[in-house]
Amino acid sequence: QAKAAGGNQVVVYAEDGAAQILRTEAIRIALRTVLQSDELSLYYQPLYEVHGRLRGFEALLRWQHPQLGLIMPEEFVPLAELNGQIVDIGEWVIREACGMLNRTGARGLTNMIISVNLSPNQLVSPDFVRSLQRILEDTATSAAGLEIEITERSMIDCGEKACAVLGQLRDLGIRIALDDFGIGYASLTYLRKLPLHTLKLETSYIRHICDQHADSAIVKALIALMHELGLEVVAEGVEHEGQLELLKQWGCDFYQGYLLGMPMQEEAIGTHLLQLQSV
Ligand code: C2E
Ligand code: MG
Ligand code: MG
Ligand code: MG
């Protein structure tokens, strides 16, 4: 609604502004005890290779609050970033995601990659690398099974420090993906100076590749450029067959989106994969 109003958000919020402020305040308060509450969970969205092989999953955070209902990450992660709690929440996310990788591995899904989103302040928090190493040890996860997703915002907010941490992660064998590439400040400089393995093309770029020439030209050229730089490319937000067909033609490596699989709870994963095999 605010977006439709084209940035003139004050006018739009005037109607339900009070309710929104109350909800935000309630979330802010509930956030303080969320890690003791058992209300956080992870949903997992599958990523597939061109020929249908499963690459792994992206872990997406959900908060089911008894009074406030389902709270999506875009609503509470920014608040947790402001008060610094994202560091502890993020550590919980990584531990949980590695545990999931271990459990699904035991159920026969081996060599999967679990991708976890990281906030900028998490990346540069003291002891981040050491706590990550401890989680890998505790959950018997190989570093190659973990992929960290960062956005350009990390680089803008944290600069050299973030770069140094990424170098340490790479040395440990952890994969690094640049998420949401294409929105925001998208600078090709980052592609040169960051130790990246994977580049994730933003949903908003993928959305119109079938009907807008500029978007299709950009995505096609970006895929070629990323390959030239030795990076793997993931297309996010693939919703239609037509998009998948074009991306395949252009040699995109991996696909993620509602067409291939919704974010789902861990218990649903087996069923989902069986369904794919029978198609
Ligand atoms: P993201 O990392 O870019 O994640 C992809 C988002 O696109 C997810 O939204 C996912 O549900 C959604 N999506 C997947 N397939 C499709 C599709 O086909 N079409 C469309 N339109 N959307 C699709 P979600 O789960 O609401 O997460 C939103 C953002 O919140 C994430 O964007 C990520 O930046 C952040 N986030 C999620 N989990 C965490 C976390 O554990 N830590 C941190 N720091 N941020 C997180
Ligand atoms: Mg992501
Ligand atoms: Mg993304
Ligand atoms: Mg996104």
mmCIF file of C-alpha atoms and ligand atoms in Angstrom:
data_model
loop_
_atom_site.group_PDB
_atom_site.id
_atom_site.type_symbol
_atom_site.label_atom_id
_atom_site.label_comp_id
_atom_site.label_asym_id
_atom_site.label_seq_id
_atom_site.Cartn_x
_atom_site.Cartn_y
_atom_site.Cartn_z
ATOM 1 C CA GLN A 1 0.000 0.000 0.000
ATOM 2 C CA ALA A 2 2.783 2.370 0.941
ATOM 3 C CA LYS A 3 4.600 1.397 -2.255
ATOM 4 C CA ALA A 4 1.548 2.059 -4.403
ATOM 5 C CA ALA A 5 1.462 5.562 -2.978
ATOM 6 C CA GLY A 6 4.884 6.118 -4.502
ATOM 7 C CA GLY A 7 6.881 7.022 -1.461
ATOM 8 C CA ASN A 8 4.372 9.397 0.052
ATOM 9 C CA GLN A 9 4.103 7.066 3.014
ATOM 10 C CA VAL A 10 2.965 9.607 5.577
ATOM 11 C CA VAL A 11 -0.410 9.979 3.883
ATOM 12 C CA VAL A 12 -0.960 6.232 3.556
ATOM 13 C CA TYR A 13 -0.090 5.449 7.149
ATOM 14 C CA ALA A 14 -2.264 8.256 8.482
ATOM 15 C CA GLU A 15 -5.284 5.926 8.305
ATOM 16 C CA ASP A 16 -3.902 2.964 10.198
ATOM 17 C CA GLY A 17 -0.799 4.636 11.578
ATOM 18 C CA ALA A 18 -1.777 4.192 15.231
ATOM 19 C CA ALA A 19 -2.394 0.455 14.826
ATOM 20 C CA GLN A 20 0.902 0.056 13.018
ATOM 21 C CA ILE A 21 2.816 1.911 15.703
ATOM 22 C CA LEU A 22 1.200 -0.241 18.403
ATOM 23 C CA ARG A 23 2.069 -3.436 16.553
ATOM 24 C CA THR A 24 5.657 -2.366 16.010
ATOM 25 C CA GLU A 25 5.954 -1.490 19.700
ATOM 26 C CA ALA A 26 4.461 -4.850 20.702
ATOM 27 C CA ILE A 27 6.905 -6.649 18.411
ATOM 28 C CA ARG A 28 9.781 -4.650 19.819
ATOM 29 C CA ILE A 29 8.849 -5.705 23.359
ATOM 30 C CA ALA A 30 8.155 -9.353 22.492
ATOM 31 C CA LEU A 31 11.491 -9.496 20.687
ATOM 32 C CA ARG A 32 13.349 -9.206 24.000
ATOM 33 C CA THR A 33 12.253 -12.664 25.093
ATOM 34 C CA VAL A 34 11.764 -14.331 21.721
ATOM 35 C CA LEU A 35 14.773 -16.612 22.069
ATOM 36 C CA GLN A 36 13.356 -18.085 25.276
ATOM 37 C CA SER A 37 9.903 -18.488 23.761
ATOM 38 C CA ASP A 38 10.144 -21.308 21.233
ATOM 39 C CA GLU A 39 8.177 -19.131 18.786
ATOM 40 C CA LEU A 40 10.862 -18.837 16.109
ATOM 41 C CA SER A 41 11.101 -21.423 13.386
ATOM 42 C CA LEU A 42 12.796 -21.897 10.059
ATOM 43 C CA TYR A 43 11.123 -22.611 6.764
ATOM 44 C CA TYR A 44 13.175 -24.154 3.996
ATOM 45 C CA GLN A 45 12.862 -23.317 0.317
ATOM 46 C CA PRO A 46 14.452 -25.717 -2.187
ATOM 47 C CA LEU A 47 16.992 -24.672 -4.837
ATOM 48 C CA TYR A 48 17.200 -26.813 -7.961
ATOM 49 C CA GLU A 49 19.712 -27.365 -10.709
ATOM 50 C CA VAL A 50 18.689 -27.202 -14.380
ATOM 51 C CA HIS A 51 17.959 -30.912 -14.686
ATOM 52 C CA GLY A 52 15.989 -31.029 -11.496
ATOM 53 C CA ARG A 53 18.707 -32.114 -9.089
ATOM 54 C CA LEU A 54 18.182 -30.624 -5.655
ATOM 55 C CA ARG A 55 21.033 -28.287 -4.657
ATOM 56 C CA GLY A 56 19.794 -27.610 -1.151
ATOM 57 C CA PHE A 57 17.639 -25.130 0.747
ATOM 58 C CA GLU A 58 17.508 -21.538 1.875
ATOM 59 C CA ALA A 59 16.540 -21.161 5.533
ATOM 60 C CA LEU A 60 13.906 -18.453 6.050
ATOM 61 C CA LEU A 61 12.995 -17.196 9.493
ATOM 62 C CA ARG A 62 9.394 -17.150 10.806
ATOM 63 C CA TRP A 63 7.982 -15.920 14.112
ATOM 64 C CA GLN A 64 4.637 -17.290 15.245
ATOM 65 C CA HIS A 65 3.456 -15.145 18.139
ATOM 66 C CA PRO A 66 0.392 -16.191 20.199
ATOM 67 C CA GLN A 67 -1.224 -12.723 20.044
ATOM 68 C CA LEU A 68 0.495 -10.986 17.135
ATOM 69 C CA GLY A 69 0.156 -13.910 14.727
ATOM 70 C CA LEU A 70 2.708 -14.799 12.096
ATOM 71 C CA ILE A 71 5.447 -12.171 11.893
ATOM 72 C CA MET A 72 7.563 -12.200 8.750
ATOM 73 C CA PRO A 73 11.297 -11.451 8.778
ATOM 74 C CA GLU A 74 10.878 -8.193 6.908
ATOM 75 C CA GLU A 75 8.806 -6.952 9.826
ATOM 76 C CA PHE A 76 10.999 -7.997 12.755
ATOM 77 C CA VAL A 77 14.560 -8.468 11.442
ATOM 78 C CA PRO A 78 15.086 -4.690 11.015
ATOM 79 C CA LEU A 79 13.987 -4.181 14.644
ATOM 80 C CA ALA A 80 16.317 -6.939 15.818
ATOM 81 C CA GLU A 81 19.126 -5.312 13.841
ATOM 82 C CA LEU A 82 18.492 -1.985 15.572
ATOM 83 C CA ASN A 83 18.679 -3.399 19.084
ATOM 84 C CA GLY A 84 21.527 -5.778 18.278
ATOM 85 C CA GLN A 85 19.512 -8.914 19.043
ATOM 86 C CA ILE A 86 19.971 -10.135 15.497
ATOM 87 C CA VAL A 87 23.380 -11.409 16.572
ATOM 88 C CA ASP A 88 21.867 -13.975 18.966
ATOM 89 C CA ILE A 89 18.869 -14.697 16.755
ATOM 90 C CA GLY A 90 21.171 -15.197 13.790
ATOM 91 C CA GLU A 91 23.305 -17.607 15.767
ATOM 92 C CA TRP A 92 20.166 -19.580 16.614
ATOM 93 C CA VAL A 93 19.267 -19.614 12.903
ATOM 94 C CA ILE A 94 22.644 -21.005 11.857
ATOM 95 C CA ARG A 95 22.588 -23.680 14.569
ATOM 96 C CA GLU A 96 19.054 -24.721 13.668
ATOM 97 C CA ALA A 97 19.812 -24.775 9.923
ATOM 98 C CA CYS A 98 22.941 -26.885 10.423
ATOM 99 C CA GLY A 99 20.933 -29.260 12.610
ATOM 100 C CA MET A 100 18.377 -29.586 9.827
ATOM 101 C CA LEU A 101 21.118 -30.345 7.309
ATOM 102 C CA ASN A 102 22.383 -33.072 9.585
ATOM 103 C CA ARG A 103 18.917 -34.586 10.113
ATOM 104 C CA THR A 104 17.973 -34.581 6.427
ATOM 105 C CA GLY A 105 21.411 -36.017 5.664
ATOM 106 C CA ALA A 106 20.616 -38.897 7.980
ATOM 107 C CA ARG A 107 17.367 -39.387 6.055
ATOM 108 C CA GLY A 108 19.302 -39.828 2.820
ATOM 109 C CA LEU A 109 19.479 -36.278 1.439
ATOM 110 C CA THR A 110 23.249 -35.984 1.271
ATOM 111 C CA ASN A 111 25.571 -33.325 -0.145
ATOM 112 C CA MET A 112 22.993 -30.617 0.311
ATOM 113 C CA ILE A 113 23.879 -26.949 0.769
ATOM 114 C CA ILE A 114 22.007 -24.964 3.397
ATOM 115 C CA SER A 115 21.896 -21.211 2.769
ATOM 116 C CA VAL A 116 21.475 -18.818 5.672
ATOM 117 C CA ASN A 117 20.798 -15.070 5.524
ATOM 118 C CA LEU A 118 23.105 -12.855 7.520
ATOM 119 C CA SER A 119 22.552 -9.304 8.723
ATOM 120 C CA PRO A 120 25.405 -6.816 8.369
ATOM 121 C CA ASN A 121 25.938 -6.334 12.112
ATOM 122 C CA GLN A 122 26.006 -10.092 12.603
ATOM 123 C CA LEU A 123 28.849 -10.444 10.127
ATOM 124 C CA VAL A 124 31.054 -7.992 12.003
ATOM 125 C CA SER A 125 30.021 -8.954 15.542
ATOM 126 C CA PRO A 126 32.943 -10.009 17.751
ATOM 127 C CA ASP A 127 33.638 -13.734 17.742
ATOM 128 C CA PHE A 128 31.311 -14.374 14.808
ATOM 129 C CA VAL A 129 33.790 -16.615 13.005
ATOM 130 C CA ARG A 130 34.617 -18.540 16.158
ATOM 131 C CA SER A 131 30.961 -19.117 17.055
ATOM 132 C CA LEU A 132 30.321 -20.280 13.500
ATOM 133 C CA GLN A 133 33.155 -22.787 13.802
ATOM 134 C CA ARG A 134 31.723 -24.010 17.096
ATOM 135 C CA ILE A 135 28.289 -24.526 15.512
ATOM 136 C CA LEU A 136 29.808 -26.511 12.637
ATOM 137 C CA GLU A 137 31.612 -28.724 15.140
ATOM 138 C CA ASP A 138 28.624 -29.177 17.459
ATOM 139 C CA THR A 139 26.297 -30.112 14.621
ATOM 140 C CA ALA A 140 28.874 -32.194 12.712
ATOM 141 C CA THR A 141 28.333 -30.042 9.626
ATOM 142 C CA SER A 142 31.005 -29.765 6.951
ATOM 143 C CA ALA A 143 31.858 -26.177 6.068
ATOM 144 C CA ALA A 144 31.147 -26.928 2.418
ATOM 145 C CA GLY A 145 27.512 -27.597 3.326
ATOM 146 C CA LEU A 146 26.986 -24.077 4.645
ATOM 147 C CA GLU A 147 26.390 -21.016 2.493
ATOM 148 C CA ILE A 148 26.197 -17.543 3.977
ATOM 149 C CA GLU A 149 23.988 -15.032 2.140
ATOM 150 C CA ILE A 150 24.976 -11.414 2.488
ATOM 151 C CA THR A 151 23.652 -8.316 0.778
ATOM 152 C CA GLU A 152 25.469 -5.317 -0.567
ATOM 153 C CA ARG A 153 24.208 -3.468 2.468
ATOM 154 C CA SER A 154 26.726 -5.434 4.579
ATOM 155 C CA MET A 155 29.524 -4.046 2.492
ATOM 156 C CA ILE A 156 28.188 -0.515 2.590
ATOM 157 C CA ASP A 157 27.591 -0.590 6.359
ATOM 158 C CA CYS A 158 30.647 -2.549 7.419
ATOM 159 C CA GLY A 159 33.239 -2.042 4.696
ATOM 160 C CA GLU A 160 36.728 -3.421 5.193
ATOM 161 C CA LYS A 161 35.855 -5.318 8.376
ATOM 162 C CA ALA A 162 33.117 -7.252 6.558
ATOM 163 C CA CYS A 163 35.505 -8.014 3.723
ATOM 164 C CA ALA A 164 38.067 -9.416 6.138
ATOM 165 C CA VAL A 165 35.468 -11.642 7.828
ATOM 166 C CA LEU A 166 34.318 -12.974 4.466
ATOM 167 C CA GLY A 167 37.924 -13.865 3.692
ATOM 168 C CA GLN A 168 38.097 -15.869 6.935
ATOM 169 C CA LEU A 169 34.860 -17.663 6.104
ATOM 170 C CA ARG A 170 36.148 -18.544 2.663
ATOM 171 C CA ASP A 171 39.341 -19.924 4.199
ATOM 172 C CA LEU A 172 37.199 -22.171 6.394
ATOM 173 C CA GLY A 173 35.513 -23.518 3.259
ATOM 174 C CA ILE A 174 32.142 -21.854 3.833
ATOM 175 C CA ARG A 175 30.386 -20.677 0.679
ATOM 176 C CA ILE A 176 29.446 -17.030 0.253
ATOM 177 C CA ALA A 177 26.508 -15.777 -1.780
ATOM 178 C CA LEU A 178 25.677 -12.201 -2.659
ATOM 179 C CA ASP A 179 21.908 -11.981 -2.168
ATOM 180 C CA ASP A 180 19.385 -9.680 -3.849
ATOM 181 C CA PHE A 181 21.847 -8.641 -6.508
ATOM 182 C CA GLY A 182 20.358 -5.972 -8.702
ATOM 183 C CA ILE A 183 18.406 -3.911 -6.214
ATOM 184 C CA GLY A 184 19.880 -1.082 -4.252
ATOM 185 C CA TYR A 185 23.334 0.085 -5.079
ATOM 186 C CA ALA A 186 24.456 -2.895 -7.177
ATOM 187 C CA SER A 187 28.062 -2.093 -7.742
ATOM 188 C CA LEU A 188 30.204 -4.299 -9.909
ATOM 189 C CA THR A 189 33.106 -3.339 -7.646
ATOM 190 C CA TYR A 190 31.872 -5.837 -5.046
ATOM 191 C CA LEU A 191 32.151 -8.632 -7.560
ATOM 192 C CA ARG A 192 35.832 -7.856 -7.908
ATOM 193 C CA LYS A 193 36.748 -7.469 -4.276
ATOM 194 C CA LEU A 194 34.581 -10.024 -2.440
ATOM 195 C CA PRO A 195 35.390 -13.729 -2.134
ATOM 196 C CA LEU A 196 32.071 -14.872 -3.618
ATOM 197 C CA HIS A 197 30.910 -18.256 -4.882
ATOM 198 C CA THR A 198 27.335 -17.475 -5.764
ATOM 199 C CA LEU A 199 25.270 -14.602 -6.971
ATOM 200 C CA LYS A 200 21.524 -14.470 -6.393
ATOM 201 C CA LEU A 201 19.547 -12.439 -8.895
ATOM 202 C CA GLU A 202 16.723 -10.514 -7.261
ATOM 203 C CA THR A 203 13.076 -11.434 -7.789
ATOM 204 C CA SER A 204 12.299 -8.013 -9.251
ATOM 205 C CA TYR A 205 14.731 -8.672 -12.126
ATOM 206 C CA ILE A 206 13.343 -12.119 -12.843
ATOM 207 C CA ARG A 207 9.706 -10.997 -12.723
ATOM 208 C CA HIS A 208 9.591 -9.362 -16.161
ATOM 209 C CA ILE A 209 12.144 -11.301 -18.201
ATOM 210 C CA CYS A 210 9.340 -12.688 -20.365
ATOM 211 C CA ASP A 211 7.723 -9.389 -21.240
ATOM 212 C CA GLN A 212 10.276 -6.609 -20.858
ATOM 213 C CA HIS A 213 13.221 -6.521 -23.177
ATOM 214 C CA ALA A 214 15.416 -4.421 -20.893
ATOM 215 C CA ASP A 215 15.025 -6.928 -18.055
ATOM 216 C CA SER A 216 15.690 -9.941 -20.250
ATOM 217 C CA ALA A 217 18.770 -8.270 -21.757
ATOM 218 C CA ILE A 218 20.126 -7.394 -18.308
ATOM 219 C CA VAL A 219 19.566 -10.849 -16.816
ATOM 220 C CA LYS A 220 21.008 -12.644 -19.834
ATOM 221 C CA ALA A 221 24.109 -10.451 -19.816
ATOM 222 C CA LEU A 222 24.504 -10.710 -16.039
ATOM 223 C CA ILE A 223 24.479 -14.514 -16.199
ATOM 224 C CA ALA A 224 27.208 -14.447 -18.850
ATOM 225 C CA LEU A 225 29.227 -11.910 -16.839
ATOM 226 C CA MET A 226 28.955 -13.940 -13.608
ATOM 227 C CA HIS A 227 30.106 -17.078 -15.390
ATOM 228 C CA GLU A 228 33.035 -15.139 -16.824
ATOM 229 C CA LEU A 229 33.901 -14.181 -13.235
ATOM 230 C CA GLY A 230 33.630 -17.807 -12.141
ATOM 231 C CA LEU A 231 30.461 -17.374 -10.072
ATOM 232 C CA GLU A 232 27.397 -19.579 -9.875
ATOM 233 C CA VAL A 233 24.089 -17.866 -10.555
ATOM 234 C CA VAL A 234 20.828 -18.470 -8.708
ATOM 235 C CA ALA A 235 17.594 -16.970 -10.038
ATOM 236 C CA GLU A 236 15.234 -16.047 -7.199
ATOM 237 C CA GLY A 237 11.474 -15.725 -7.457
ATOM 238 C CA VAL A 238 10.906 -18.061 -10.403
ATOM 239 C CA GLU A 239 7.118 -18.290 -10.613
ATOM 240 C CA HIS A 240 6.331 -19.300 -14.219
ATOM 241 C CA GLU A 241 7.419 -21.915 -16.736
ATOM 242 C CA GLY A 242 8.252 -19.167 -19.232
ATOM 243 C CA GLN A 243 10.806 -17.652 -16.876
ATOM 244 C CA LEU A 244 12.367 -21.058 -16.241
ATOM 245 C CA GLU A 245 12.681 -21.744 -19.967
ATOM 246 C CA LEU A 246 14.486 -18.465 -20.664
ATOM 247 C CA LEU A 247 16.799 -18.864 -17.679
ATOM 248 C CA LYS A 248 17.693 -22.374 -18.844
ATOM 249 C CA GLN A 249 18.488 -21.058 -22.327
ATOM 250 C CA TRP A 250 20.769 -18.452 -20.824
ATOM 251 C CA GLY A 251 22.606 -21.053 -18.747
ATOM 252 C CA CYS A 252 21.477 -19.970 -15.284
ATOM 253 C CA ASP A 253 22.807 -22.565 -12.810
ATOM 254 C CA PHE A 254 20.124 -22.773 -10.108
ATOM 255 C CA TYR A 255 16.497 -21.866 -9.564
ATOM 256 C CA GLN A 256 14.447 -20.914 -6.553
ATOM 257 C CA GLY A 257 10.834 -19.812 -6.464
ATOM 258 C CA TYR A 258 7.202 -20.718 -5.958
ATOM 259 C CA LEU A 259 7.135 -22.629 -9.278
ATOM 260 C CA LEU A 260 9.652 -25.143 -7.901
ATOM 261 C CA GLY A 261 8.811 -25.125 -4.225
ATOM 262 C CA MET A 262 7.422 -22.903 -1.493
ATOM 263 C CA PRO A 263 9.296 -22.334 1.753
ATOM 264 C CA MET A 264 8.225 -25.256 3.963
ATOM 265 C CA GLN A 265 8.694 -26.764 7.367
ATOM 266 C CA GLU A 266 11.311 -29.423 7.834
ATOM 267 C CA GLU A 267 8.683 -32.138 8.304
ATOM 268 C CA ALA A 268 7.234 -31.384 4.866
ATOM 269 C CA ILE A 269 10.493 -31.838 2.992
ATOM 270 C CA GLY A 270 10.319 -35.585 2.427
ATOM 271 C CA THR A 271 6.814 -35.451 1.023
ATOM 272 C CA HIS A 272 7.697 -32.591 -1.252
ATOM 273 C CA LEU A 273 10.681 -34.363 -2.749
ATOM 274 C CA LEU A 274 8.675 -37.510 -3.356
ATOM 275 C CA GLN A 275 6.152 -35.451 -5.265
ATOM 276 C CA LEU A 276 8.872 -33.977 -7.465
ATOM 277 C CA GLN A 277 10.260 -37.407 -8.306
ATOM 278 C CA SER A 278 6.888 -38.681 -9.393
ATOM 279 C CA VAL A 279 6.313 -35.777 -11.799
HETATM 280 P P1 C2E B 1 15.678 -13.189 0.700
HETATM 281 O O1 C2E B 1 16.877 -13.732 1.375
HETATM 282 O O2 C2E B 1 15.878 -12.534 -0.612
HETATM 283 O O3 C2E B 1 14.672 -14.399 0.615
HETATM 284 C C1 C2E B 1 13.822 -14.626 -0.470
HETATM 285 C C2 C2E B 1 12.417 -14.164 -0.171
HETATM 286 O O4 C2E B 1 11.627 -14.347 -1.346
HETATM 287 C C3 C2E B 1 11.724 -14.969 0.927
HETATM 288 O O5 C2E B 1 10.868 -14.090 1.628
HETATM 289 C C4 C2E B 1 10.918 -15.982 0.110
HETATM 290 O O6 C2E B 1 9.813 -16.506 0.813
HETATM 291 C C5 C2E B 1 10.504 -15.146 -1.058
HETATM 292 N N1 C2E B 1 10.200 -15.931 -2.258
HETATM 293 C C6 C2E B 1 10.581 -17.196 -2.549
HETATM 294 N N2 C2E B 1 10.141 -17.599 -3.759
HETATM 295 C C7 C2E B 1 9.444 -16.552 -4.264
HETATM 296 C C8 C2E B 1 8.730 -16.358 -5.506
HETATM 297 O O7 C2E B 1 8.640 -17.221 -6.368
HETATM 298 N N3 C2E B 1 8.157 -15.131 -5.675
HETATM 299 C C9 C2E B 1 8.232 -14.146 -4.723
HETATM 300 N N4 C2E B 1 7.629 -12.989 -4.981
HETATM 301 N N5 C2E B 1 8.907 -14.298 -3.563
HETATM 302 C C10 C2E B 1 9.502 -15.487 -3.322
HETATM 303 P P2 C2E B 1 10.785 -14.071 3.231
HETATM 304 O O8 C2E B 1 10.882 -15.464 3.761
HETATM 305 O O9 C2E B 1 9.638 -13.223 3.609
HETATM 306 O O10 C2E B 1 12.132 -13.344 3.640
HETATM 307 C C11 C2E B 1 12.322 -11.998 3.345
HETATM 308 C C12 C2E B 1 13.719 -11.552 3.646
HETATM 309 O O11 C2E B 1 13.975 -11.574 5.050
HETATM 310 C C13 C2E B 1 14.786 -12.445 3.040
HETATM 311 O O12 C2E B 1 14.943 -12.119 1.673
HETATM 312 C C14 C2E B 1 15.981 -12.094 3.897
HETATM 313 O O13 C2E B 1 16.600 -10.922 3.439
HETATM 314 C C15 C2E B 1 15.341 -11.807 5.250
HETATM 315 N N6 C2E B 1 15.532 -12.975 6.138
HETATM 316 C C16 C2E B 1 14.871 -14.165 6.139
HETATM 317 N N7 C2E B 1 15.373 -15.008 7.075
HETATM 318 C C17 C2E B 1 16.393 -14.327 7.680
HETATM 319 C C18 C2E B 1 17.329 -14.659 8.726
HETATM 320 O O14 C2E B 1 17.365 -15.765 9.284
HETATM 321 N N8 C2E B 1 18.239 -13.672 9.086
HETATM 322 C C19 C2E B 1 18.264 -12.453 8.471
HETATM 323 N N9 C2E B 1 19.169 -11.559 8.880
HETATM 324 N N10 C2E B 1 17.405 -12.128 7.480
HETATM 325 C C20 C2E B 1 16.489 -13.051 7.079
HETATM 326 MG MG MG B 2 18.400 -14.840 0.957
HETATM 327 MG MG MG B 3 17.244 -12.851 -2.039
HETATM 328 MG MG MG B 4 14.898 -10.468 -1.097
#
